[in-house]
Amino acid sequence: MEHRPYIPYNRPTIGEEEIAEVAATLRSGWITTGPRTAQFEEEFRAYTGAAHALAVNSCTGGLHLALTALGIGPGDEVITTPLTFCATVNTVLQVGATPVLADVGEDGNLDPESVERSLTGRTRALLPVHLGGLPCRMSEIWRMARERGLRVVEDAAHAVGSRYRGAPIGSGSSDAVAFSFYATKNLTTGEGGMVTTPHAEVAELMRVLCLHGISRDAWNRYADRGKWYYQVETCGFKYNLSDVQAAVGIAQLRKQEQFVSVRRRLAAVYAEELAGVEAVETPEEPPGVRHCWHLYGIRLAPGMDRGAFIRALARRGIGASVHFIPIPLHPAYAGRPGLAADRCPRAMALYPRLVSLPLYPAMTEEQARCVGRAVQEAVRS
Ligand SMILES: *Cc1c(COP(=O)(O)O)cnc(C)c1O
């Protein structure tokens, strides 16, 4: 086999701009949450068109804050998808609520009809995940939530730069939207995240909960007692983002639209390369949304050996991954009826067919064609 350079499944796209922002932050003498975090919050808020944005140290922390601030807890059911990362259900469990799986639709996202069938008298919130950056059918989810008085929290870990009916993810009718800036995500700060919300009081509560439960007002209220005085108003968490991380985010955010256009171009190259390959189904962008293509997830023909396919790609120097191992398959959730496999037969049937191909802004069109050809070879081998 000819030698080809390795194309990893993912690589962060970090340039001199990020390095310069970090260096300036380190030299400034302020390295934890401060002016750069505030700037990043404001610029991210403007980018998504949200009313409020809070920088956090992970999407997981953001989901936990959002569920807590919205008062979701013991006795409440939260409906979510089986095709997600464990953090989505873990945070529901950590607030003491009960996660309940609905099934996915043909697009791999939460199916509103299945959500409807999963509603009970205890349902308090819906937690859709925009798988790979493909926006969920939000208008149906928002309608159901409106009719039943439910909260909506979006796991938008993959969806920085995605748009639903013209509006960026983060600015819609949900009560909170959590983004991830983990190393593999579209916008990265190494570790980090952001939560947006339309509600001023939810934003303020999340801000207090984010830093031990110390309220900002408390600092001002007791100013006459000295700068050292503060009071803990509620038992909070430690989920703040540092200025060093925010510096990376500020530089990344400036490139985000360009990143999305490169991702879209690469997705188009894949669609072209794989168009005639019978053993492979390629993902589509439905009308009315902008897919940010965080992931390019193909589906193998039913019955194909996915392990052999991924190994054949690896022999050709190409990394691949799977999104996601369905929630019911993890031992941590065994014995929870809300998270049982029989709740989501479509997700379980899709799982053995799922493969995510490399896609990141630092990838070239030629590399995407190279991956496309390797897929064609791998399905024949
Ligand atoms: C990455 C990811 C998360 C967690 O993000 P962190 O920032 O690492 O906490 C949550 N949900 C989904 C769907 C993810 O892919």
Coordinates of C-alpha atoms and ligand atoms in Angstrom, one line a residue:
M1 CA 0.0 0.0 0.0
E2 CA 1.3 3.5 -0.9
H3 CA 2.4 5.6 2.0
R4 CA 0.0 8.4 2.9
P5 CA 0.3 10.9 5.7
Y6 CA -2.0 10.1 8.7
I7 CA -5.2 12.1 8.8
P8 CA -6.4 12.1 12.4
Y9 CA -10.0 12.0 13.3
N10 CA -9.8 15.4 14.9
R11 CA -7.3 18.2 15.5
P12 CA -7.8 21.6 17.2
T13 CA -7.2 24.5 14.8
I14 CA -5.0 26.8 16.9
G15 CA -3.1 29.7 15.3
E16 CA -0.8 32.5 16.2
E17 CA -3.8 34.7 17.2
E18 CA -4.8 32.3 20.0
I19 CA -1.1 32.2 21.2
A20 CA -0.8 36.0 21.1
E21 CA -4.1 36.4 23.1
V22 CA -2.9 33.9 25.7
A23 CA 0.6 35.5 26.0
A24 CA -1.0 39.0 26.5
T25 CA -3.3 37.5 29.2
L26 CA -0.4 35.9 31.0
R27 CA 1.5 39.2 30.9
S28 CA -1.5 41.2 32.1
G29 CA -1.2 39.7 35.6
W30 CA -4.9 38.7 35.6
I31 CA -5.2 35.0 34.8
T32 CA -8.4 33.7 36.3
T33 CA -12.0 35.0 35.6
G34 CA -11.8 38.7 34.8
P35 CA -11.8 41.2 32.0
R36 CA -11.1 38.6 29.2
T37 CA -13.9 36.3 30.4
A38 CA -16.3 39.2 30.4
Q39 CA -15.2 40.2 26.9
F40 CA -15.6 36.6 25.7
E41 CA -19.1 36.4 27.2
E42 CA -20.1 39.6 25.5
E43 CA -18.7 38.6 22.1
F44 CA -20.3 35.1 22.4
R45 CA -23.6 36.7 23.4
A46 CA -23.5 38.9 20.4
Y47 CA -22.5 36.1 18.1
T48 CA -25.4 33.9 19.1
G49 CA -27.8 36.8 19.6
A50 CA -28.7 35.6 23.1
A51 CA -29.9 37.9 25.8
H52 CA -27.4 36.6 28.4
A53 CA -24.2 34.5 28.3
L54 CA -22.2 33.0 31.1
A55 CA -18.7 31.5 30.5
V56 CA -18.2 28.2 32.3
N57 CA -15.3 25.6 32.6
S58 CA -17.3 23.0 30.6
C59 CA -20.6 22.2 28.9
T60 CA -21.2 19.7 31.6
G61 CA -20.9 22.4 34.2
G62 CA -23.2 24.6 32.1
L63 CA -25.9 21.9 31.9
H64 CA -25.6 21.3 35.7
L65 CA -25.9 25.0 36.4
A66 CA -28.9 25.4 34.0
L67 CA -30.8 22.5 35.5
T68 CA -30.1 23.7 39.0
A69 CA -31.0 27.3 38.3
L70 CA -34.3 26.2 36.6
G71 CA -35.2 24.3 39.8
I72 CA -35.2 20.9 38.3
G73 CA -34.7 18.2 40.9
P74 CA -36.0 15.1 42.7
G75 CA -39.3 13.8 41.3
D76 CA -38.9 15.6 38.0
E77 CA -38.4 13.8 34.7
V78 CA -36.2 15.2 31.9
I79 CA -36.6 13.8 28.4
T80 CA -33.5 13.4 26.4
T81 CA -31.8 11.4 23.6
P82 CA -29.9 8.1 23.7
L83 CA -27.4 9.3 21.1
T84 CA -25.4 11.7 23.3
F85 CA -22.4 12.0 25.5
C86 CA -22.9 10.7 29.1
A87 CA -22.7 14.3 30.5
T88 CA -26.2 15.0 29.2
V89 CA -27.8 12.3 31.5
N90 CA -25.2 12.6 34.3
T91 CA -26.1 16.2 35.0
V92 CA -29.8 15.3 35.1
L93 CA -29.0 12.6 37.7
Q94 CA -26.7 14.9 39.6
V95 CA -29.6 17.4 40.3
G96 CA -31.6 14.4 41.6
A97 CA -34.0 14.3 38.6
T98 CA -34.9 11.3 36.5
P99 CA -33.6 11.2 32.9
V100 CA -36.0 9.6 30.4
L101 CA -35.0 8.6 26.9
A102 CA -37.2 9.2 23.9
D103 CA -36.1 7.7 20.6
V104 CA -34.3 9.4 17.7
G105 CA -35.8 10.2 14.3
E106 CA -34.3 9.4 10.9
D107 CA -31.9 12.4 11.3
G108 CA -30.4 10.9 14.5
N109 CA -31.8 13.7 16.7
L110 CA -34.6 13.5 19.3
D111 CA -37.8 12.7 17.6
P112 CA -40.6 15.0 18.7
E113 CA -43.3 12.3 18.2
S114 CA -41.3 10.0 20.5
V115 CA -40.9 12.8 23.0
E116 CA -44.7 13.4 23.0
R117 CA -45.2 9.7 23.8
S118 CA -42.7 9.9 26.6
L119 CA -44.4 12.7 28.5
T120 CA -45.8 11.9 31.9
G121 CA -47.3 14.0 34.7
R122 CA -43.8 14.3 36.1
T123 CA -42.1 15.6 33.0
R124 CA -40.5 19.0 33.8
A125 CA -38.0 19.6 31.0
L126 CA -36.9 18.6 27.6
L127 CA -33.2 18.3 26.8
P128 CA -32.5 18.0 23.1
V129 CA -29.0 17.5 21.7
H130 CA -28.0 18.9 18.3
L131 CA -26.1 15.8 17.2
G132 CA -23.0 16.7 15.2
G133 CA -24.3 20.3 14.9
L134 CA -27.5 19.4 13.1
P135 CA -30.3 21.4 14.8
C136 CA -33.1 19.5 16.3
R137 CA -36.7 20.0 15.2
M138 CA -37.0 22.9 17.8
S139 CA -40.3 24.4 16.8
E140 CA -42.1 21.1 17.7
I141 CA -40.1 20.8 20.9
W142 CA -40.9 24.5 21.9
R143 CA -44.5 24.0 21.1
M144 CA -44.8 21.0 23.3
A145 CA -43.0 22.8 26.1
R146 CA -45.3 25.8 25.8
E147 CA -48.4 23.7 25.8
R148 CA -47.3 21.7 28.9
G149 CA -45.4 24.4 30.8
L150 CA -42.1 22.5 30.4
R151 CA -38.5 23.9 30.5
V152 CA -36.2 23.4 27.5
V153 CA -32.5 23.1 28.0
E154 CA -30.4 22.5 24.8
D155 CA -27.2 20.6 24.9
A156 CA -25.5 22.6 22.1
A157 CA -22.0 21.1 22.7
H158 CA -21.7 20.5 18.9
A159 CA -23.7 23.5 17.7
V160 CA -21.6 26.7 17.9
G161 CA -22.3 28.2 14.4
S162 CA -25.4 26.2 13.6
R163 CA -28.6 28.1 12.8
Y164 CA -32.2 27.1 13.1
R165 CA -34.6 29.0 10.8
G166 CA -32.1 31.8 10.4
A167 CA -31.4 32.2 14.1
P168 CA -28.1 31.0 15.7
I169 CA -28.4 28.2 18.2
G170 CA -28.4 29.9 21.6
S171 CA -30.8 32.6 20.7
G172 CA -34.0 30.6 20.4
S173 CA -37.0 30.1 22.8
S174 CA -35.2 27.6 25.2
D175 CA -34.7 28.4 28.8
A176 CA -30.9 27.7 28.6
V177 CA -28.5 26.5 25.9
A178 CA -25.1 25.0 26.9
F179 CA -22.1 25.0 24.5
S180 CA -18.8 23.0 24.9
F181 CA -15.3 24.4 24.1
Y182 CA -13.6 21.0 24.8
A183 CA -10.5 20.3 22.7
T184 CA -12.4 18.5 20.0
K185 CA -15.3 20.9 19.6
N186 CA -15.8 23.5 16.8
L187 CA -14.7 26.3 19.0
T188 CA -12.1 25.3 21.6
T189 CA -10.5 26.8 24.7
G190 CA -9.0 23.4 25.7
E191 CA -11.6 23.0 28.3
G192 CA -14.6 25.4 28.6
G193 CA -18.1 26.2 27.8
M194 CA -20.8 28.8 27.7
V195 CA -24.5 28.9 28.8
T196 CA -27.0 31.3 27.2
T197 CA -30.4 32.2 28.5
P198 CA -33.2 34.6 27.7
H199 CA -34.0 35.1 31.4
A200 CA -32.2 37.7 33.4
E201 CA -33.0 36.0 36.7
V202 CA -31.8 32.6 35.5
A203 CA -28.6 34.3 34.2
E204 CA -28.0 35.9 37.6
L205 CA -28.6 32.7 39.5
M206 CA -26.3 30.7 37.3
R207 CA -23.6 33.4 37.7
V208 CA -23.9 33.1 41.5
L209 CA -24.0 29.3 41.5
C210 CA -21.0 29.2 39.1
L211 CA -18.6 30.7 41.7
H212 CA -19.4 29.0 45.0
G213 CA -22.7 30.8 45.5
I214 CA -21.0 34.1 46.2
S215 CA -23.2 36.9 44.9
R216 CA -21.7 39.8 43.1
D217 CA -24.0 42.1 44.9
A218 CA -22.7 40.7 48.2
W219 CA -19.3 42.3 47.3
N220 CA -20.9 45.7 46.8
R221 CA -23.4 45.5 49.6
Y222 CA -20.7 45.0 52.3
A223 CA -18.2 47.3 50.7
D224 CA -18.1 49.4 53.8
R225 CA -16.8 46.4 55.7
G226 CA -13.7 46.2 53.5
K227 CA -12.7 44.7 50.2
W228 CA -12.0 41.4 51.8
Y229 CA -15.6 40.8 52.9
Y230 CA -18.1 38.5 51.1
Q231 CA -21.0 36.3 51.9
V232 CA -21.9 32.9 50.4
E233 CA -25.6 33.3 49.5
T234 CA -26.3 29.7 48.3
C235 CA -24.3 26.5 48.1
G236 CA -22.8 26.8 44.7
F237 CA -20.2 25.1 42.4
K238 CA -16.8 26.0 41.0
Y239 CA -17.5 26.2 37.2
N240 CA -15.9 29.5 36.2
L241 CA -13.8 29.9 33.0
S242 CA -10.4 31.5 33.4
D243 CA -9.1 34.5 31.5
V244 CA -6.3 32.4 30.0
Q245 CA -9.0 30.1 28.5
A246 CA -11.2 33.0 27.5
A247 CA -8.2 34.4 25.6
V248 CA -8.2 31.3 23.4
G249 CA -11.9 31.6 23.0
I250 CA -11.8 35.2 21.9
A251 CA -9.4 34.4 19.1
Q252 CA -11.4 31.2 18.2
L253 CA -14.7 33.1 18.0
R254 CA -13.3 35.6 15.5
K255 CA -12.5 32.7 13.2
Q256 CA -15.8 30.8 13.8
E257 CA -17.6 31.9 10.7
Q258 CA -14.6 31.0 8.6
F259 CA -14.4 27.6 10.4
V260 CA -18.0 26.9 9.6
S261 CA -17.5 27.8 5.9
V262 CA -14.5 25.4 5.7
R263 CA -16.5 22.7 7.4
R264 CA -19.3 23.2 5.0
R265 CA -17.0 23.0 2.1
L266 CA -15.4 19.8 3.4
A267 CA -18.9 18.3 4.0
A268 CA -19.7 19.1 0.4
V269 CA -16.5 17.3 -0.8
Y270 CA -17.5 14.2 1.2
A271 CA -21.0 14.3 -0.2
E272 CA -19.5 14.4 -3.7
E273 CA -16.9 11.7 -3.1
L274 CA -19.4 9.3 -1.4
A275 CA -22.4 10.0 -3.7
G276 CA -22.1 6.8 -5.6
V277 CA -21.0 4.5 -2.8
E278 CA -23.9 2.2 -2.1
A279 CA -22.7 0.8 1.2
V280 CA -22.6 4.3 2.7
E281 CA -25.4 6.8 3.5
T282 CA -24.2 10.4 3.8
P283 CA -25.8 13.0 6.1
E284 CA -27.9 15.8 4.7
E285 CA -28.7 19.4 5.7
P286 CA -32.5 19.8 5.8
P287 CA -34.1 23.0 4.6
G288 CA -34.4 25.8 7.1
V289 CA -31.2 25.0 9.1
R290 CA -27.5 25.8 8.8
H291 CA -25.5 22.7 9.8
C292 CA -22.1 23.7 11.3
W293 CA -20.8 20.2 10.5
H294 CA -19.1 19.6 13.9
L295 CA -19.3 16.0 12.9
Y296 CA -19.6 14.3 9.5
G297 CA -21.4 11.1 10.5
I298 CA -22.0 8.5 7.8
R299 CA -24.1 5.3 8.1
L300 CA -22.9 2.0 6.9
A301 CA -25.4 -0.3 5.2
P302 CA -27.2 -2.5 7.8
G303 CA -25.2 -5.6 8.6
M304 CA -21.8 -4.3 7.5
D305 CA -18.9 -4.9 9.9
R306 CA -18.1 -1.5 11.4
G307 CA -15.1 -2.7 13.3
A308 CA -13.5 -4.0 10.1
F309 CA -14.4 -0.8 8.2
I310 CA -12.8 1.4 10.8
R311 CA -9.7 -0.9 10.8
A312 CA -9.5 -0.6 7.0
L313 CA -9.6 3.2 7.3
A314 CA -6.8 3.0 10.0
R315 CA -4.7 0.9 7.6
R316 CA -5.0 3.7 5.1
G317 CA -3.9 6.3 7.7
I318 CA -7.3 7.6 8.5
G319 CA -8.8 8.1 12.0
A320 CA -12.6 7.7 12.6
S321 CA -14.9 7.7 15.6
V322 CA -18.5 6.8 16.6
H323 CA -21.1 9.2 18.0
F324 CA -22.4 8.0 20.2
I325 CA -22.5 4.7 22.1
P326 CA -26.2 4.8 23.1
I327 CA -26.8 5.7 26.7
P328 CA -28.5 2.3 27.6
L329 CA -25.3 0.4 26.7
H330 CA -23.2 2.0 29.6
P331 CA -23.2 -0.1 32.8
A332 CA -23.6 3.1 34.9
Y333 CA -27.2 3.3 33.8
A334 CA -28.3 -0.3 34.1
G335 CA -31.4 -0.9 36.0
R336 CA -32.9 2.6 35.3
P337 CA -36.2 2.0 33.4
G338 CA -36.0 5.6 31.9
L339 CA -32.7 4.7 30.3
A340 CA -33.5 1.3 29.0
A341 CA -32.8 0.2 25.5
D342 CA -36.4 -0.7 24.8
R343 CA -37.3 3.0 24.9
C344 CA -35.2 3.7 21.8
P345 CA -35.2 0.9 19.3
R346 CA -34.3 3.2 16.4
A347 CA -31.2 4.5 18.2
M348 CA -30.1 1.0 19.1
A349 CA -30.5 -0.1 15.4
L350 CA -28.6 2.9 14.1
Y351 CA -25.7 2.5 16.5
P352 CA -23.8 -0.3 14.8
R353 CA -24.0 1.7 11.5
L354 CA -22.6 5.0 12.8
V355 CA -19.1 6.2 11.8
S356 CA -17.8 9.8 12.1
L357 CA -15.2 10.8 9.5
P358 CA -12.4 13.4 10.1
L359 CA -13.6 16.9 9.7
Y360 CA -11.9 20.0 11.1
P361 CA -10.9 23.5 9.7
A362 CA -7.2 22.6 9.4
M363 CA -8.1 19.8 7.0
T364 CA -7.6 20.4 3.3
E365 CA -10.0 19.6 0.5
E366 CA -7.4 17.2 -0.8
Q367 CA -7.3 15.4 2.5
A368 CA -11.1 15.1 2.4
R369 CA -10.9 13.6 -1.1
C370 CA -8.3 11.2 0.2
V371 CA -10.6 10.1 3.0
G372 CA -13.4 9.8 0.5
R373 CA -11.3 7.4 -1.6
A374 CA -10.2 5.5 1.4
V375 CA -13.9 5.0 2.4
Q376 CA -14.6 3.7 -1.1
E377 CA -11.7 1.2 -0.8
A378 CA -12.7 0.2 2.8
V379 CA -16.2 -0.7 1.9
R380 CA -14.9 -3.0 -0.8
S381 CA -12.3 -4.7 1.5
Ligands
LIG1 C1 -18.6 17.1 24.6 C2 -20.0 17.0 24.9 C3 -20.5 17.4 26.2 C4 -19.6 17.8 27.3 O1 -18.8 18.9 27.0 P1 -17.7 19.3 28.1 O2 -17.4 20.7 27.7 O3 -16.5 18.4 27.8 O4 -18.3 19.2 29.4 C5 -21.8 17.3 26.4 N1 -22.7 16.9 25.5 C6 -22.3 16.5 24.3 C7 -23.3 16.0 23.3 C8 -20.9 16.5 24.0 O5 -20.5 16.0 22.8

